[in-house]
Short mmCIF file of C-alpha atoms and ligand atoms in Angstrom, two decimals:
data_model
loop_
_atom_site.label_atom_id
_atom_site.label_comp_id
_atom_site.label_asym_id
_atom_site.label_seq_id
_atom_site.Cartn_x
_atom_site.Cartn_y
_atom_site.Cartn_z
CA MET A 7 0.11 -0.04 -0.29
CA ASP A 8 1.40 3.78 -0.71
CA LYS A 9 1.55 6.57 1.26
CA LYS A 10 -1.44 7.73 -1.05
CA ALA A 11 -3.47 4.90 -0.46
CA LEU A 12 -2.97 4.82 3.40
CA PHE A 13 -3.89 8.39 3.69
CA ALA A 14 -6.94 7.77 1.76
CA LYS A 15 -7.90 5.10 3.94
CA ILE A 16 -7.17 7.32 7.01
CA SER A 17 -9.78 10.10 5.43
CA GLN A 18 -12.31 7.34 4.78
CA LYS A 19 -12.59 5.99 8.67
CA SER A 20 -11.45 9.42 10.23
CA SER A 21 -9.09 7.07 11.81
CA PHE A 22 -5.40 6.76 12.43
CA LEU A 23 -5.80 3.52 14.81
CA CYS A 24 -3.30 0.81 14.30
CA VAL A 25 -4.57 -2.34 16.44
CA GLY A 26 -1.68 -4.41 17.96
CA LEU A 27 -2.58 -7.97 17.72
CA ASP A 28 -0.37 -9.05 20.76
CA THR A 29 -1.89 -11.80 21.36
CA ASP A 30 -1.24 -13.94 24.18
CA LEU A 31 -2.31 -17.63 25.12
CA THR A 32 -2.20 -16.42 28.83
CA LYS A 33 -4.56 -13.59 28.46
CA ILE A 34 -7.00 -14.85 25.78
CA PRO A 35 -10.76 -15.79 27.07
CA GLU A 36 -10.41 -19.60 28.37
CA HIS A 37 -13.65 -20.61 26.27
CA LEU A 38 -11.34 -20.21 22.99
CA LEU A 39 -8.40 -22.45 24.19
CA LYS A 40 -10.54 -25.11 23.23
CA GLU A 41 -10.32 -24.07 19.40
CA LYS A 42 -7.73 -25.81 17.16
CA ASP A 43 -6.19 -22.70 16.67
CA PRO A 44 -7.25 -20.56 19.88
CA ILE A 45 -4.83 -17.69 18.37
CA PHE A 46 -6.38 -17.50 15.27
CA ALA A 47 -9.64 -17.76 16.81
CA PHE A 48 -9.17 -14.59 18.85
CA ASN A 49 -7.54 -12.41 16.28
CA LYS A 50 -10.30 -13.05 13.87
CA GLN A 51 -13.25 -11.72 16.24
CA ILE A 52 -10.62 -8.95 17.21
CA ILE A 53 -10.55 -7.72 13.64
CA ASP A 54 -14.13 -8.49 12.92
CA ASN A 55 -14.70 -5.89 15.83
CA THR A 56 -12.29 -3.37 14.79
CA ILE A 57 -12.06 -3.27 10.67
CA ASP A 58 -14.23 -0.41 11.17
CA GLN A 59 -12.14 1.62 13.30
CA ALA A 60 -8.34 0.01 12.35
CA VAL A 61 -6.39 1.45 9.21
CA ALA A 62 -3.72 -0.97 10.08
CA TYR A 63 -3.20 -4.22 12.34
CA LYS A 64 0.26 -4.75 13.90
CA PRO A 65 0.86 -8.22 15.22
CA ASN A 66 3.99 -8.24 17.28
CA THR A 67 5.89 -11.36 15.97
CA ALA A 68 7.27 -12.53 19.36
CA PHE A 69 3.79 -13.64 20.43
CA TYR A 70 3.49 -15.91 17.51
CA GLU A 71 7.37 -16.84 17.52
CA ALA A 72 7.42 -18.11 21.28
CA LEU A 73 4.86 -20.61 19.80
CA GLY A 74 7.10 -22.62 17.59
CA PRO A 75 5.54 -23.45 14.02
CA LYS A 76 2.10 -23.36 15.70
CA GLY A 77 3.07 -19.81 16.22
CA TRP A 78 3.92 -19.16 12.97
CA GLU A 79 0.81 -20.64 11.21
CA SER A 80 -1.40 -18.48 13.54
CA LEU A 81 0.20 -15.33 11.99
CA HIS A 82 0.00 -16.77 8.50
CA LYS A 83 -3.62 -17.29 9.05
CA THR A 84 -4.35 -13.95 10.76
CA LEU A 85 -2.14 -12.29 7.61
CA GLU A 86 -4.34 -13.63 5.27
CA TYR A 87 -7.80 -12.84 7.28
CA ILE A 88 -6.66 -8.85 7.32
CA PRO A 89 -8.32 -7.76 4.49
CA LYS A 90 -5.90 -6.49 1.82
CA ASP A 91 -7.05 -2.58 1.94
CA VAL A 92 -5.91 -2.14 5.69
CA PHE A 93 -2.08 -1.91 6.43
CA THR A 94 -0.29 -4.23 7.96
CA ILE A 95 3.05 -4.09 10.64
CA ALA A 96 5.22 -7.16 11.13
CA ASP A 97 6.54 -5.71 14.35
CA ALA A 98 9.94 -7.86 14.29
CA LYS A 99 11.97 -5.32 15.25
CA ARG A 100 14.72 -7.06 12.33
CA GLY A 101 18.27 -5.83 11.24
CA ASP A 102 21.64 -7.78 10.27
CA ILE A 103 24.11 -8.25 8.21
CA GLY A 104 23.25 -7.13 4.74
CA ASN A 105 22.37 -11.04 3.19
CA THR A 106 20.77 -12.10 6.83
CA SER A 107 18.47 -8.33 6.39
CA GLY A 108 17.64 -9.55 2.81
CA LEU A 109 16.21 -12.93 4.00
CA TYR A 110 14.19 -11.65 6.79
CA ALA A 111 12.98 -9.42 3.95
CA LYS A 112 12.25 -11.91 2.02
CA ALA A 113 10.37 -13.94 5.05
CA PHE A 114 8.24 -10.77 5.42
CA PHE A 115 7.10 -9.61 2.18
CA GLU A 116 7.33 -12.59 0.20
CA MET A 117 6.54 -15.54 1.76
CA MET A 118 4.42 -13.50 4.23
CA ASP A 119 2.62 -10.47 2.23
CA PHE A 120 2.92 -7.71 5.10
CA ASP A 121 3.18 -4.09 3.85
CA SER A 122 5.87 -2.89 6.41
CA VAL A 123 8.11 -4.08 8.82
CA THR A 124 9.89 -2.77 11.62
CA VAL A 125 13.70 -2.52 11.74
CA ALA A 126 16.34 -1.52 14.18
CA PRO A 127 19.06 0.77 13.09
CA TYR A 128 21.77 0.06 15.27
CA MET A 129 23.93 -2.19 12.60
CA GLY A 130 23.64 0.89 9.91
CA ILE A 131 23.09 1.36 6.18
CA ASP A 132 23.75 -1.94 4.86
CA SER A 133 21.31 -3.67 7.40
CA VAL A 134 18.40 -1.80 6.44
CA LYS A 135 18.70 -1.16 2.50
CA PRO A 136 17.72 -4.63 1.84
CA PHE A 137 14.24 -4.40 2.79
CA LEU A 138 13.96 -1.09 1.21
CA ALA A 139 14.97 -3.06 -1.86
CA PHE A 140 11.18 -4.59 -2.03
CA GLU A 141 8.56 -2.31 -3.97
CA ASP A 142 5.82 -1.00 -2.49
CA LYS A 143 6.49 -2.31 1.05
CA TRP A 144 7.64 -0.53 4.06
CA VAL A 145 10.73 -0.10 6.80
CA ILE A 146 9.71 1.18 10.03
CA LEU A 147 12.69 1.99 11.84
CA LEU A 148 12.95 2.16 15.29
CA ALA A 149 13.87 6.18 16.39
CA LEU A 150 12.65 7.03 19.95
CA THR A 151 10.78 4.12 21.30
CA SER A 152 8.09 4.46 24.25
CA ASN A 153 10.43 2.07 26.83
CA GLU A 154 12.46 3.84 29.82
CA GLY A 155 15.39 1.89 28.31
CA SER A 156 15.14 4.52 25.55
CA GLN A 157 17.13 6.77 27.74
CA ASP A 158 20.32 4.63 27.96
CA PHE A 159 20.91 4.98 24.50
CA GLN A 160 18.73 7.10 22.33
CA MET A 161 18.85 10.37 24.28
CA LEU A 162 22.52 10.26 24.34
CA GLU A 163 24.47 12.95 23.38
CA THR A 164 27.19 12.34 20.31
CA LYS A 165 30.01 14.31 19.44
CA ASN A 166 27.64 16.73 17.63
CA GLY A 167 26.00 17.88 20.40
CA LYS A 168 22.70 16.26 19.00
CA PRO A 169 21.03 13.53 20.74
CA PHE A 170 21.13 10.10 19.40
CA PHE A 171 18.01 9.38 18.00
CA GLN A 172 18.15 12.87 16.02
CA GLU A 173 21.49 11.37 14.20
CA VAL A 174 19.67 7.99 13.52
CA ILE A 175 16.99 9.86 11.95
CA GLU A 176 18.88 12.84 9.75
CA LYS A 177 21.44 9.99 8.55
CA SER A 178 18.32 7.30 7.91
CA GLN A 179 16.66 10.02 5.63
CA LYS A 180 19.07 9.66 2.89
CA TRP A 181 18.45 5.82 3.09
CA GLY A 182 14.72 5.72 1.99
CA THR A 183 12.00 8.17 1.14
CA PRO A 184 8.76 9.08 2.94
CA ASP A 185 7.52 6.53 0.84
CA ASN A 186 8.92 3.48 2.01
CA MET A 187 10.33 4.54 5.23
CA MET A 188 8.32 5.50 8.47
CA TYR A 189 9.97 5.89 12.13
CA VAL A 190 8.51 4.54 15.54
CA VAL A 191 8.32 7.46 17.74
CA GLY A 192 6.58 6.63 21.34
CA ALA A 193 3.82 8.39 22.72
CA THR A 194 5.28 8.47 26.13
CA ARG A 195 7.49 11.45 24.51
CA GLY A 196 4.88 14.04 23.89
CA GLU A 197 7.21 17.14 23.76
CA LYS A 198 9.82 15.07 21.78
CA ILE A 199 7.33 14.21 18.85
CA ALA A 200 7.35 17.60 17.82
CA GLU A 201 11.39 17.48 17.42
CA VAL A 202 11.10 14.75 15.54
CA ARG A 203 8.21 15.73 13.33
CA LYS A 204 10.88 18.75 12.44
CA LEU A 205 13.38 16.56 11.58
CA VAL A 206 11.52 14.63 9.12
CA PRO A 207 8.30 16.76 8.09
CA ASP A 208 6.73 14.05 5.34
CA HIS A 209 7.55 10.61 6.94
CA PHE A 210 5.11 8.59 8.76
CA PHE A 211 5.10 7.92 11.98
CA LEU A 212 4.15 4.46 13.89
CA VAL A 213 3.48 5.67 17.50
CA PRO A 214 3.08 2.98 20.25
CA GLY A 215 2.41 3.77 23.80
CA VAL A 216 -1.07 5.14 24.20
CA GLY A 217 -3.41 3.00 26.34
CA ALA A 218 -1.63 0.43 28.49
CA GLN A 219 1.79 2.74 28.53
CA GLY A 220 -0.11 5.91 29.33
CA GLY A 221 0.96 7.90 26.52
CA SER A 222 -1.42 11.03 25.36
CA LEU A 223 -3.37 10.45 22.36
CA GLU A 224 -3.90 14.47 22.15
CA GLU A 225 0.09 15.12 22.49
CA VAL A 226 0.71 12.91 19.88
CA ALA A 227 -1.62 14.57 17.41
CA LYS A 228 -0.61 17.81 18.60
CA PHE A 229 2.90 17.70 18.12
CA GLY A 230 3.24 15.23 15.51
CA MET A 231 0.22 15.16 12.72
CA ASN A 232 1.25 16.71 9.09
CA SER A 233 -0.86 17.45 6.47
CA ASN A 234 -1.32 13.61 5.32
CA CYS A 235 -2.14 12.96 9.23
CA GLY A 236 1.49 11.06 9.22
CA LEU A 237 0.44 9.16 12.03
CA LEU A 238 -0.61 5.39 13.04
CA VAL A 239 -1.19 5.26 16.60
CA ASN A 240 -1.21 1.79 17.89
CA SER A 241 -2.88 0.47 21.25
CA SER A 242 -2.48 -3.76 21.94
CA ARG A 243 -3.57 -4.31 25.27
CA GLY A 244 -5.78 -1.20 25.74
CA ILE A 245 -7.91 -2.94 22.62
CA ILE A 246 -7.74 -6.39 22.64
CA TYR A 247 -7.76 -7.14 26.28
CA ALA A 248 -10.49 -4.68 27.37
CA GLY A 249 -12.84 -7.65 27.58
CA LYS A 250 -11.86 -10.96 29.69
CA ASP A 251 -15.05 -13.14 28.55
CA LYS A 252 -17.36 -14.41 25.56
CA ASP A 253 -17.62 -10.39 24.82
CA PHE A 254 -14.04 -9.80 24.13
CA GLY A 255 -14.74 -8.54 20.90
CA LYS A 256 -17.78 -6.37 21.77
CA ALA A 257 -15.29 -4.81 24.38
CA ALA A 258 -12.70 -4.44 21.87
CA LYS A 259 -14.81 -2.71 19.37
CA THR A 260 -16.04 -0.24 22.21
CA GLU A 261 -12.45 0.66 22.74
CA ALA A 262 -11.45 1.04 19.07
CA GLN A 263 -14.66 3.36 18.60
CA LYS A 264 -13.19 5.22 21.86
CA LEU A 265 -9.95 6.19 20.07
CA GLN A 266 -11.91 6.31 16.74
CA THR A 267 -14.08 9.12 18.03
CA GLU A 268 -11.15 11.03 19.60
CA MET A 269 -9.21 10.39 16.44
CA GLU A 270 -11.68 12.07 14.50
CA ILE A 271 -11.94 15.10 16.30
CA LEU A 272 -7.69 15.20 16.64
CA LEU A 273 -8.06 15.08 12.31
CA ASP A 274 -10.18 17.71 11.79
CA LYS A 275 -8.32 20.03 14.68
CA TYR A 276 -4.59 19.39 13.33
CA CYS A 277 -4.30 17.45 9.70
CA LYS A 278 -3.66 20.83 7.85
O1 LIG B 4 8.79 1.82 21.51
C1 LIG B 4 7.87 1.04 20.84
C2 LIG B 4 8.42 -0.06 20.20
C3 LIG B 4 6.99 -1.13 19.92
N1 LIG B 4 6.47 -1.52 20.85
C4 LIG B 4 5.63 -2.27 20.63
O2 LIG B 4 4.43 -1.65 20.44
C5 LIG B 4 2.91 -2.61 21.40
C6 LIG B 4 2.70 -1.72 22.24
O3 LIG B 4 1.72 -2.42 23.09
P1 LIG B 4 0.23 -1.94 24.13
O4 LIG B 4 0.13 -3.34 24.86
O5 LIG B 4 -0.41 -1.15 23.51
O6 LIG B 4 1.42 -1.07 25.18
C7 LIG B 4 3.69 -3.85 21.65
O7 LIG B 4 4.12 -4.90 20.71
C8 LIG B 4 4.88 -3.58 21.98
O8 LIG B 4 6.36 -4.01 21.89
C9 LIG B 4 6.34 -0.59 21.81
O9 LIG B 4 5.60 -0.31 23.06
N2 LIG B 4 7.19 0.50 22.12
#
Protein backbone atom coordinates (compact mmCIF):
# COMPACT_ATOMS: atom_id res chain seq x y z
CA MET A 1 0.00 0.00 0.00
CA ASP A 2 1.44 3.43 -0.90
CA LYS A 3 1.27 6.64 1.09
CA LYS A 4 -1.61 8.02 -0.95
CA ALA A 5 -3.73 4.91 -0.39
CA LEU A 6 -2.88 4.96 3.31
CA PHE A 7 -4.03 8.56 3.69
CA ALA A 8 -7.16 7.76 1.67
CA LYS A 9 -7.96 4.97 4.14
CA ILE A 10 -7.34 7.32 7.09
CA SER A 11 -9.72 9.87 5.56
CA GLN A 12 -12.35 7.25 4.76
CA LYS A 13 -12.39 5.85 8.31
CA SER A 14 -11.62 9.17 10.05
CA SER A 15 -9.11 7.18 12.00
CA PHE A 16 -5.37 6.61 12.31
CA LEU A 17 -5.74 3.63 14.59
CA CYS A 18 -3.42 0.64 14.42
CA VAL A 19 -4.66 -2.33 16.40
CA GLY A 20 -1.81 -4.34 17.91
CA LEU A 21 -2.35 -8.08 17.75
CA ASP A 22 -0.14 -9.04 20.72
CA THR A 23 -2.07 -12.22 21.26
CA ASP A 24 -1.04 -14.18 24.32
CA LEU A 25 -2.43 -17.63 25.14
CA THR A 26 -2.33 -16.79 28.85
CA LYS A 27 -4.53 -13.73 28.37
CA ILE A 28 -7.20 -14.75 25.90
CA PRO A 29 -10.64 -15.85 27.15
CA GLU A 30 -10.64 -19.42 28.41
CA HIS A 31 -13.42 -20.66 26.17
CA LEU A 32 -11.15 -20.14 23.13
CA LEU A 33 -8.54 -22.56 24.39
CA LYS A 34 -10.59 -25.52 23.14
CA GLU A 35 -10.41 -24.17 19.56
CA LYS A 36 -7.97 -25.81 17.12
CA ASP A 37 -6.11 -22.52 16.74
CA PRO A 38 -7.03 -20.31 19.72
CA ILE A 39 -4.73 -17.48 18.64
CA PHE A 40 -6.31 -17.22 15.22
CA ALA A 41 -9.83 -17.61 16.66
CA PHE A 42 -9.10 -14.66 18.97
CA ASN A 43 -7.53 -12.51 16.25
CA LYS A 44 -10.40 -13.20 13.87
CA GLN A 45 -12.92 -11.83 16.36
CA ILE A 46 -10.72 -8.84 17.18
CA ILE A 47 -10.38 -8.02 13.47
CA ASP A 48 -14.10 -8.50 12.80
CA ASN A 49 -14.93 -6.13 15.65
CA THR A 50 -12.35 -3.41 14.93
CA ILE A 51 -12.21 -3.35 11.15
CA ASP A 52 -14.39 -0.20 10.93
CA GLN A 53 -11.95 1.73 13.09
CA ALA A 54 -8.56 0.23 12.18
CA VAL A 55 -6.45 1.48 9.30
CA ALA A 56 -3.63 -0.88 10.28
CA TYR A 57 -2.99 -4.08 12.20
CA LYS A 58 0.32 -4.81 13.90
CA PRO A 59 0.99 -8.34 15.06
CA ASN A 60 4.08 -8.33 17.24
CA THR A 61 5.85 -11.42 15.94
CA ALA A 62 7.28 -12.30 19.39
CA PHE A 63 3.85 -13.49 20.49
CA TYR A 64 3.72 -15.92 17.56
CA GLU A 65 7.37 -16.96 17.41
CA ALA A 66 7.20 -17.98 21.07
CA LEU A 67 4.73 -20.73 20.10
CA GLY A 68 6.98 -22.32 17.47
CA PRO A 69 5.59 -23.61 14.14
CA LYS A 70 2.00 -23.36 15.41
CA GLY A 71 2.53 -19.68 16.19
CA TRP A 72 3.90 -19.00 12.72
CA GLU A 73 0.84 -20.73 11.28
CA SER A 74 -1.47 -18.52 13.38
CA LEU A 75 0.43 -15.47 12.15
CA HIS A 76 0.07 -16.54 8.49
CA LYS A 77 -3.65 -17.18 8.92
CA THR A 78 -4.13 -13.84 10.68
CA LEU A 79 -2.33 -11.97 7.91
CA GLU A 80 -4.43 -13.74 5.27
CA TYR A 81 -7.59 -12.78 7.15
CA ILE A 82 -6.83 -9.04 7.30
CA PRO A 83 -8.50 -7.31 4.34
CA LYS A 84 -5.95 -6.28 1.70
CA ASP A 85 -6.93 -2.61 1.84
CA VAL A 86 -5.77 -2.38 5.46
CA PHE A 87 -2.09 -1.68 6.21
CA THR A 88 -0.17 -4.49 7.90
CA ILE A 89 2.91 -4.22 10.09
CA ALA A 90 5.13 -7.10 11.13
CA ASP A 91 6.50 -5.77 14.40
CA ALA A 92 9.62 -7.92 14.29
CA LYS A 93 12.38 -5.37 14.96
CA ARG A 94 14.84 -7.05 12.59
CA GLY A 95 18.18 -5.91 11.14
CA ASP A 96 21.46 -7.78 10.54
CA ILE A 97 24.34 -7.87 8.06
CA GLY A 98 23.12 -7.33 4.50
CA ASN A 99 22.60 -10.88 3.26
CA THR A 100 20.79 -11.85 6.46
CA SER A 101 18.58 -8.76 6.37
CA GLY A 102 17.74 -9.67 2.77
CA LEU A 103 16.34 -12.99 3.99
CA TYR A 104 14.38 -11.33 6.80
CA ALA A 105 12.88 -9.06 4.17
CA LYS A 106 12.04 -12.05 2.00
CA ALA A 107 10.36 -13.75 4.94
CA PHE A 108 8.07 -10.82 5.76
CA PHE A 109 7.50 -9.42 2.26
CA GLU A 110 7.47 -12.57 0.08
CA MET A 111 6.73 -15.62 2.23
CA MET A 112 4.25 -13.42 4.08
CA ASP A 113 2.78 -10.41 2.33
CA PHE A 114 3.16 -7.78 5.06
CA ASP A 115 3.16 -4.14 3.92
CA SER A 116 5.88 -3.23 6.38
CA VAL A 117 8.31 -4.48 8.96
CA THR A 118 9.88 -2.75 11.95
CA VAL A 119 13.68 -2.59 11.71
CA ALA A 120 16.33 -1.70 14.29
CA PRO A 121 18.85 0.84 12.91
CA TYR A 122 21.75 -0.07 15.18
CA MET A 123 23.69 -2.00 12.51
CA GLY A 124 23.48 0.82 9.98
CA ILE A 125 22.82 1.24 6.28
CA ASP A 126 23.62 -2.26 5.00
CA SER A 127 21.26 -3.77 7.56
CA VAL A 128 18.34 -1.59 6.44
CA LYS A 129 18.80 -1.26 2.65
CA PRO A 130 17.83 -4.87 1.80
CA PHE A 131 14.33 -4.20 3.20
CA LEU A 132 14.04 -1.04 1.10
CA ALA A 133 14.82 -2.97 -2.10
CA PHE A 134 11.27 -4.39 -2.07
CA GLU A 135 8.83 -2.34 -4.11
CA ASP A 136 5.64 -1.11 -2.45
CA LYS A 137 6.91 -2.21 0.96
CA TRP A 138 7.87 -0.15 3.97
CA VAL A 139 10.59 -0.09 6.57
CA ILE A 140 9.51 1.27 9.94
CA LEU A 141 12.74 2.28 11.64
CA LEU A 142 13.02 2.45 15.42
CA ALA A 143 13.86 6.09 16.22
CA LEU A 144 12.64 7.11 19.67
CA THR A 145 10.98 4.22 21.41
CA SER A 146 8.34 4.33 24.14
CA ASN A 147 10.17 2.30 26.80
CA GLU A 148 12.25 3.42 29.81
CA GLY A 149 15.42 2.06 28.26
CA SER A 150 15.16 4.51 25.36
CA GLN A 151 17.14 6.80 27.69
CA ASP A 152 20.14 4.46 27.61
CA PHE A 153 21.29 5.09 24.04
CA GLN A 154 18.68 7.05 22.09
CA MET A 155 18.95 10.15 24.30
CA LEU A 156 22.75 10.14 24.62
CA GLU A 157 24.43 13.26 23.30
CA THR A 158 26.80 12.57 20.43
CA LYS A 159 30.02 14.44 19.64
CA ASN A 160 27.91 16.73 17.40
CA GLY A 161 25.91 17.85 20.43
CA LYS A 162 22.76 16.08 19.24
CA PRO A 163 20.81 13.23 20.85
CA PHE A 164 21.59 9.89 19.23
CA PHE A 165 18.00 9.44 17.99
CA GLN A 166 18.40 12.66 15.99
CA GLU A 167 21.55 11.32 14.31
CA VAL A 168 19.65 8.13 13.43
CA ILE A 169 16.84 10.11 11.84
CA GLU A 170 19.09 12.53 9.96
CA LYS A 171 21.28 9.79 8.51
CA SER A 172 18.56 7.28 7.73
CA GLN A 173 16.51 9.86 5.83
CA LYS A 174 19.04 9.48 3.05
CA TRP A 175 18.48 5.71 2.86
CA GLY A 176 14.80 5.78 2.04
CA THR A 177 12.02 8.26 1.31
CA PRO A 178 8.71 9.27 2.92
CA ASP A 179 7.19 6.74 0.51
CA ASN A 180 8.99 3.69 1.82
CA MET A 181 10.18 4.58 5.31
CA MET A 182 8.38 5.41 8.54
CA TYR A 183 9.74 5.96 12.04
CA VAL A 184 8.73 4.50 15.39
CA VAL A 185 8.21 7.35 17.83
CA GLY A 186 6.78 6.50 21.25
CA ALA A 187 3.63 8.21 22.50
CA THR A 188 5.18 8.41 25.96
CA ARG A 189 7.48 11.22 24.78
CA GLY A 190 4.90 13.83 23.78
CA GLU A 191 7.14 16.89 23.65
CA LYS A 192 9.88 15.02 21.75
CA ILE A 193 7.46 14.14 18.95
CA ALA A 194 7.52 17.79 17.88
CA GLU A 195 11.33 17.62 17.57
CA VAL A 196 11.13 14.49 15.44
CA ARG A 197 8.40 16.03 13.27
CA LYS A 198 10.68 19.00 12.55
CA LEU A 199 13.41 16.63 11.37
CA VAL A 200 11.10 14.59 9.13
CA PRO A 201 8.07 16.69 8.14
CA ASP A 202 6.73 14.23 5.56
CA HIS A 203 7.34 10.77 7.01
CA PHE A 204 4.68 8.68 8.71
CA PHE A 205 5.29 7.77 12.36
CA LEU A 206 4.20 4.53 13.95
CA VAL A 207 3.35 5.60 17.49
CA PRO A 208 3.04 2.90 20.15
CA GLY A 209 2.44 3.76 23.79
CA VAL A 210 -1.13 5.02 24.11
CA GLY A 211 -3.47 2.86 26.20
CA ALA A 212 -1.56 0.48 28.46
CA GLN A 213 1.64 2.61 28.47
CA GLY A 214 -0.24 5.84 29.25
CA GLY A 215 0.83 8.10 26.34
CA SER A 216 -1.47 10.97 25.40
CA LEU A 217 -3.25 10.75 22.05
CA GLU A 218 -3.97 14.50 22.09
CA GLU A 219 -0.25 15.30 22.52
CA VAL A 220 0.74 12.84 19.79
CA ALA A 221 -1.64 14.51 17.34
CA LYS A 222 -0.77 18.03 18.41
CA PHE A 223 2.97 17.52 18.02
CA GLY A 224 3.11 14.86 15.33
CA MET A 225 0.33 15.32 12.80
CA ASN A 226 1.03 16.70 9.34
CA SER A 227 -1.12 17.42 6.29
CA ASN A 228 -1.29 13.68 5.43
CA CYS A 229 -2.03 12.81 9.05
CA GLY A 230 1.42 11.20 9.18
CA LEU A 231 0.51 9.04 12.16
CA LEU A 232 -0.43 5.45 12.84
CA VAL A 233 -1.19 5.26 16.54
CA ASN A 234 -1.05 1.75 17.97
CA SER A 235 -2.89 0.30 20.90
CA SER A 236 -2.53 -3.40 21.66
CA ARG A 237 -3.46 -4.50 25.21
CA GLY A 238 -5.83 -1.54 25.72
CA ILE A 239 -8.02 -2.87 22.90
CA ILE A 240 -7.56 -6.60 22.61
CA TYR A 241 -7.79 -7.35 26.35
CA ALA A 242 -10.54 -4.84 27.12
CA GLY A 243 -12.90 -7.77 27.77
CA LYS A 244 -12.12 -11.06 29.44
CA ASP A 245 -15.12 -13.26 28.62
CA LYS A 246 -17.20 -14.31 25.60
CA ASP A 247 -17.94 -10.67 24.84
CA PHE A 248 -14.28 -9.73 24.37
CA GLY A 249 -14.90 -8.77 20.73
CA LYS A 250 -17.55 -6.24 21.71
CA ALA A 251 -15.32 -4.81 24.43
CA ALA A 252 -12.50 -4.41 21.89
CA LYS A 253 -14.91 -2.66 19.53
CA THR A 254 -15.95 -0.23 22.25
CA GLU A 255 -12.31 0.68 22.99
CA ALA A 256 -11.50 1.04 19.29
CA GLN A 257 -14.57 3.25 18.84
CA LYS A 258 -13.50 5.48 21.73
CA LEU A 259 -10.10 6.02 20.14
CA GLN A 260 -11.59 6.55 16.68
CA THR A 261 -14.01 9.18 18.00
CA GLU A 262 -11.11 11.04 19.56
CA MET A 263 -9.05 10.63 16.38
CA GLU A 264 -11.81 12.08 14.20
CA ILE A 265 -11.76 15.25 16.31
CA LEU A 266 -7.96 15.40 16.22
CA LEU A 267 -7.88 14.98 12.44
CA ASP A 268 -10.22 17.96 12.08
CA LYS A 269 -8.08 19.99 14.44
CA TYR A 270 -4.51 19.20 13.38
CA CYS A 271 -4.46 17.57 9.92
CA LYS A 272 -3.65 20.69 7.96
O1 LIG B 1 8.83 1.88 21.11
C1 LIG B 1 8.10 0.89 21.01
C2 LIG B 1 8.16 0.02 19.92
C3 LIG B 1 7.27 -1.00 19.86
N1 LIG B 1 6.37 -1.22 20.83
C4 LIG B 1 5.41 -2.33 20.65
O2 LIG B 1 4.09 -1.78 20.49
C5 LIG B 1 3.15 -2.55 21.21
C6 LIG B 1 2.56 -1.74 22.33
O3 LIG B 1 1.62 -2.50 23.05
P1 LIG B 1 0.62 -1.86 24.17
O4 LIG B 1 -0.05 -3.07 24.73
O5 LIG B 1 -0.33 -0.95 23.46
O6 LIG B 1 1.48 -1.17 25.16
C7 LIG B 1 3.89 -3.80 21.67
O7 LIG B 1 3.81 -4.77 20.65
C8 LIG B 1 5.32 -3.31 21.80
O8 LIG B 1 6.25 -4.35 21.65
C9 LIG B 1 6.31 -0.37 21.90
O9 LIG B 1 5.49 -0.52 22.83
N2 LIG B 1 7.19 0.67 21.97
